[in-house]
Short mmCIF file of C-alpha atoms in Angstrom, two decimals:
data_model
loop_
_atom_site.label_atom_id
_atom_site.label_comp_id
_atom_site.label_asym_id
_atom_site.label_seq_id
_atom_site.Cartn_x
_atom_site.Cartn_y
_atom_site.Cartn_z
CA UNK A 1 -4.54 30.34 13.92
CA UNK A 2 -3.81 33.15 10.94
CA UNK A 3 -0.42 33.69 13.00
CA UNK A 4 0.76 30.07 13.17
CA UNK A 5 0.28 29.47 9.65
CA UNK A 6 1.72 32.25 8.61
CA UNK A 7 4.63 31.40 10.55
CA UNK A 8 4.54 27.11 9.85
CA UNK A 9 2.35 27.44 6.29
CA UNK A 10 5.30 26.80 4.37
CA UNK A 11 7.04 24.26 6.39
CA UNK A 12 3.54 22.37 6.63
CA UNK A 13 3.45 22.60 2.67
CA UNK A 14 7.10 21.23 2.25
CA UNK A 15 6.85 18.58 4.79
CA UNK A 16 3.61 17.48 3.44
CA UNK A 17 5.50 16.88 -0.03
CA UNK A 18 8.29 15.12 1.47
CA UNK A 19 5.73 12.81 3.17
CA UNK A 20 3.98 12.32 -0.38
CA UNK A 21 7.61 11.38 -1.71
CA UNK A 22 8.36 8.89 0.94
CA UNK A 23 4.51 7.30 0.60
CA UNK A 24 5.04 6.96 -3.00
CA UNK A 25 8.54 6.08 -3.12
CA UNK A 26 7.74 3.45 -0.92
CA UNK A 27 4.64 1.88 -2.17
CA UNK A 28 5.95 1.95 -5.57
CA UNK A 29 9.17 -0.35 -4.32
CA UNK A 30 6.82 -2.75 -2.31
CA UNK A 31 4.50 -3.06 -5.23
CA UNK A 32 6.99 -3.91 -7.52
CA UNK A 33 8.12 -6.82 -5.68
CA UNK A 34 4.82 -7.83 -3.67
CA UNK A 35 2.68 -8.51 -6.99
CA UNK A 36 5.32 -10.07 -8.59
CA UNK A 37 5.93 -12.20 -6.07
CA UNK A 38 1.90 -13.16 -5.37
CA UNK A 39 1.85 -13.95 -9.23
CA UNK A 40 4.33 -16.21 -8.86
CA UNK A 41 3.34 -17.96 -6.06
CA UNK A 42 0.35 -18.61 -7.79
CA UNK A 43 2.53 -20.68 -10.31
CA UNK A 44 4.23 -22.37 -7.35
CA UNK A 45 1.40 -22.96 -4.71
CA UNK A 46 3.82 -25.21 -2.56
CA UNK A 47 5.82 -21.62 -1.69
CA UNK A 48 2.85 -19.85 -0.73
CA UNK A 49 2.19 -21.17 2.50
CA UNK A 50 5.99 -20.43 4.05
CA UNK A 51 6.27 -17.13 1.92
CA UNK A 52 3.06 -15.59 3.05
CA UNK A 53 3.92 -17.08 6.70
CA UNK A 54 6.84 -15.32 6.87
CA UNK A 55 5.90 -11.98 5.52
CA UNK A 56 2.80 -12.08 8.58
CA UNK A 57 5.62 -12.59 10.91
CA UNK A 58 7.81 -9.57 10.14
CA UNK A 59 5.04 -7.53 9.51
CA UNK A 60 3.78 -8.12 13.78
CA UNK A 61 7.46 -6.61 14.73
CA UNK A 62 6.15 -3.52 16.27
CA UNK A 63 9.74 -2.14 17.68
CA UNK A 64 10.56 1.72 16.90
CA UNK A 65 13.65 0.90 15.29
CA UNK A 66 11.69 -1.42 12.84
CA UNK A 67 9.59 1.27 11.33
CA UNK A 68 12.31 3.24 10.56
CA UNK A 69 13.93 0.44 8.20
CA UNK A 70 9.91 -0.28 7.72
CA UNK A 71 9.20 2.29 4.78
CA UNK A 72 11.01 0.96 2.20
CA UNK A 73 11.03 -2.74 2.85
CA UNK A 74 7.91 -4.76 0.85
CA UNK A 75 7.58 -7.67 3.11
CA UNK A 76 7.17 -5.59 6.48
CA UNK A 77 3.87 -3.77 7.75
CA UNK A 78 0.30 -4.03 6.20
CA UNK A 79 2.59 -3.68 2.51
CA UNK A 80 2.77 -7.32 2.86
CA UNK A 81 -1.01 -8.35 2.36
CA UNK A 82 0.03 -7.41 -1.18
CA UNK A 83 1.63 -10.56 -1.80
CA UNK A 84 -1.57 -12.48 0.38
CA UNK A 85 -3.94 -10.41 -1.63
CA UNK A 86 -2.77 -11.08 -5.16
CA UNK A 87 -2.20 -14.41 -3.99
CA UNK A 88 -5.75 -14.72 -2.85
CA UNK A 89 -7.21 -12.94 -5.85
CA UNK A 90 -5.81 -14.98 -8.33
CA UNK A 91 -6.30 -18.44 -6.70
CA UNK A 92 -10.21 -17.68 -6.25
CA UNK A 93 -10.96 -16.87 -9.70
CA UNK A 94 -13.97 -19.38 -10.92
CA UNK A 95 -11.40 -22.56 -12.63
CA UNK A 96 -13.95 -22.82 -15.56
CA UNK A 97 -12.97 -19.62 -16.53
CA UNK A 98 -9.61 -20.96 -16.87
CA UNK A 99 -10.98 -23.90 -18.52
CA UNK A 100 -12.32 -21.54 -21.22
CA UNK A 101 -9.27 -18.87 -21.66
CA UNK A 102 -7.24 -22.36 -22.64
CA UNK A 103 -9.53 -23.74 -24.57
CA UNK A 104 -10.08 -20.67 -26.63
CA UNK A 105 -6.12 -21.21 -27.40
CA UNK A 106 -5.34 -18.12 -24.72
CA UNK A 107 -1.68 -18.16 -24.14
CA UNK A 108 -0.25 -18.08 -20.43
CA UNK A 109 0.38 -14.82 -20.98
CA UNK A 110 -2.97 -13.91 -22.48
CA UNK A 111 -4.58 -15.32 -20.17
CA UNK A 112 -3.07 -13.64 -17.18
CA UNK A 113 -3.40 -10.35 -19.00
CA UNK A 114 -6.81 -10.93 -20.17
CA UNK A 115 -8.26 -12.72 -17.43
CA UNK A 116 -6.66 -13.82 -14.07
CA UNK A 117 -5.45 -9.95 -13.87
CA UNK A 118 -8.59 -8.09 -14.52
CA UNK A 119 -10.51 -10.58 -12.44
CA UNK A 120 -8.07 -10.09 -9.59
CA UNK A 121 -7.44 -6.42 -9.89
CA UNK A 122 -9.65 -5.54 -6.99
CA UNK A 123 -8.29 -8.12 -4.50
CA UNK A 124 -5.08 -6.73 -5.69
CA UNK A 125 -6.22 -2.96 -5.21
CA UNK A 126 -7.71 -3.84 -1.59
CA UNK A 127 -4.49 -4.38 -0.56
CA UNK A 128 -2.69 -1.80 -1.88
CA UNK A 129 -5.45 0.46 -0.46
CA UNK A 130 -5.04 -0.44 2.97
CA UNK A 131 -1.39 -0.55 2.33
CA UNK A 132 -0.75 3.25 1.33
CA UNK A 133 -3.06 4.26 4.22
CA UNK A 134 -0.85 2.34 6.92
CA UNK A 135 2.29 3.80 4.65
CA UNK A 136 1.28 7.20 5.11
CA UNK A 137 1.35 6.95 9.11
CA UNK A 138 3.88 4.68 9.03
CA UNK A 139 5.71 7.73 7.22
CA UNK A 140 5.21 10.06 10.03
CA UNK A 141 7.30 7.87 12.41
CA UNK A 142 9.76 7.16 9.98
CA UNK A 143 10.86 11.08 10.67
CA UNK A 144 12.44 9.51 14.00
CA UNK A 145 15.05 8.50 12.01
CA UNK A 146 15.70 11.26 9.67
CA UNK A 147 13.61 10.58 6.98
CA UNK A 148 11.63 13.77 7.09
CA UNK A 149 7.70 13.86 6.38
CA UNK A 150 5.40 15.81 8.67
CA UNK A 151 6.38 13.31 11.23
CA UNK A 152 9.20 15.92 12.02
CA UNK A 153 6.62 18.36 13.13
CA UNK A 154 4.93 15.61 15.37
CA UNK A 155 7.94 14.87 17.16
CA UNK A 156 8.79 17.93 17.15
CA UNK A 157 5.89 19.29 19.26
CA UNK A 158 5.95 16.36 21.73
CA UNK A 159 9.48 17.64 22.17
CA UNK A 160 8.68 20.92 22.99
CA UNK A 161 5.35 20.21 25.02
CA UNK A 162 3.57 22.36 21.84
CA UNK A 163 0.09 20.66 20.47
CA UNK A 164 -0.13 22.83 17.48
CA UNK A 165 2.85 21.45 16.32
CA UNK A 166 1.31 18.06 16.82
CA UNK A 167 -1.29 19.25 15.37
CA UNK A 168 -0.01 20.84 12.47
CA UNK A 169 1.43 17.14 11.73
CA UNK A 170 -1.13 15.18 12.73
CA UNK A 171 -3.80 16.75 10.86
CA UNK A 172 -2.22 16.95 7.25
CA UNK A 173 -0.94 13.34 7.82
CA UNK A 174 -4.59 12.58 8.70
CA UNK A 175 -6.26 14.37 5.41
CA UNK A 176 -3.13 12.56 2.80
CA UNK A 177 -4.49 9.08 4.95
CA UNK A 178 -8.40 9.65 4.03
CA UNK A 179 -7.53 11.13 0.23
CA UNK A 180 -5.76 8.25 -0.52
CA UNK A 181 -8.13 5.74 1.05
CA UNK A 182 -10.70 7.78 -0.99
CA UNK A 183 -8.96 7.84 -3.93
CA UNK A 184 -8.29 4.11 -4.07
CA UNK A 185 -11.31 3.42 -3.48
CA UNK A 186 -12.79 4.87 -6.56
CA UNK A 187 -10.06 2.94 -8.43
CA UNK A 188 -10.94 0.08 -6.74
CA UNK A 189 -15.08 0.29 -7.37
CA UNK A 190 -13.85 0.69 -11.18
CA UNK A 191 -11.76 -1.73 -11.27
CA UNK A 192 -14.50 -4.12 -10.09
CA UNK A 193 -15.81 -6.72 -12.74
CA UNK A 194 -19.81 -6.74 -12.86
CA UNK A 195 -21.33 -9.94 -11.58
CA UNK A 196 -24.19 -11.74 -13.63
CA UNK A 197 -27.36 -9.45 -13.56
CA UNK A 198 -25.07 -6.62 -12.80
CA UNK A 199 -24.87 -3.08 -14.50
CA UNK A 200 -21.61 -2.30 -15.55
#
């Protein structure tokens, strides 16, 4: 084991960096476009039936050459609930609270700021979480087309019949998939309003 890292420790480490890069690089893109685009259907209900239909259809495409275009694209793979989830979050907030934010003079803008958005944040942040977890294996097949990650040493090991190659892929790829879910998930559980009778 000493051996193998000694001869793949630094190709592991680099890898796992580029794989960071393309998770990020790619989450940031669909993010940027999949809340806007949930917000706005929220404005425009009538959309949000065909919109939201059509990003669950290309996200069931499960052919190889898909995933490689998959990565950065917003409305393809699990990236997609995103627009469902902000969607979701903002259409099920409690309408008297509405009621309230206008009647206290709140402008649309204050009011999305100050309460649709924190109310919806961790609808919002459920998606992204399961998002960037689906990314970050989704990144390790995107190295079948050049894109690099530690999918390279995956493929590289089937290749060559060698399981500590696979190995040395799999596992990293495994450990960025649970530290993000973990991660998240802290973000998530802080984001969280406090119900009545709740401790904040």
């Amino acid at each position: 084991m000493s051996e193998f890292l000694q001869q793949y420790g630094g190709e592991i480490a680099q890898l796992t960096m580029e794989h960071l890069w393309l998770t990020f690089a790619a989450m940031l893109f669909a993010t940027a476009i999949a809340v806007p685009v949930g917000v706005a259907l929220t404005r425009k209900p009538g959309w949000a039936k065909p919109v939201i239909g059509v990003a669950n259809v290309l996200q069931t495409i499960p052919s190889l050459a898909m995933f490689g275009f998959l990565l950065p694209l917003p409305w393809l793979g699990e990236r997609a609930a995103r627009v469902a989830n902000t969607y979701a979050g903002i259409r099920g907030i409690d309408p008297t609270l509405i009621d309230v934010a206008q009647a206290m003079g709140l402008t649309d803008a204050q009011r999305f700021f100050k309460v649709e958005l924190p109310l919806a944040a961790p609808f919002i942040l459920a998606g992204l979480r399961t998002a960037t977890v689906t990314c970050v294996g989704i990144a390790t097949i995107a190295a079948a087309v050049g894109a690099g990650g530690l999918g390279e040493l995956i493929f590289r090991g089937v290749a060559s019949v060698d399981n500590e190659l696979v190995l040395a892929g799999a596992i990293p790829a495994a450990l960025l998939a649970l530290a993000c879910d973990g991660g998240l998930g802290l973000v998530e559980r802080w984001a969280r309003v406090p119900g009545p009778g709740t401790a904040a």
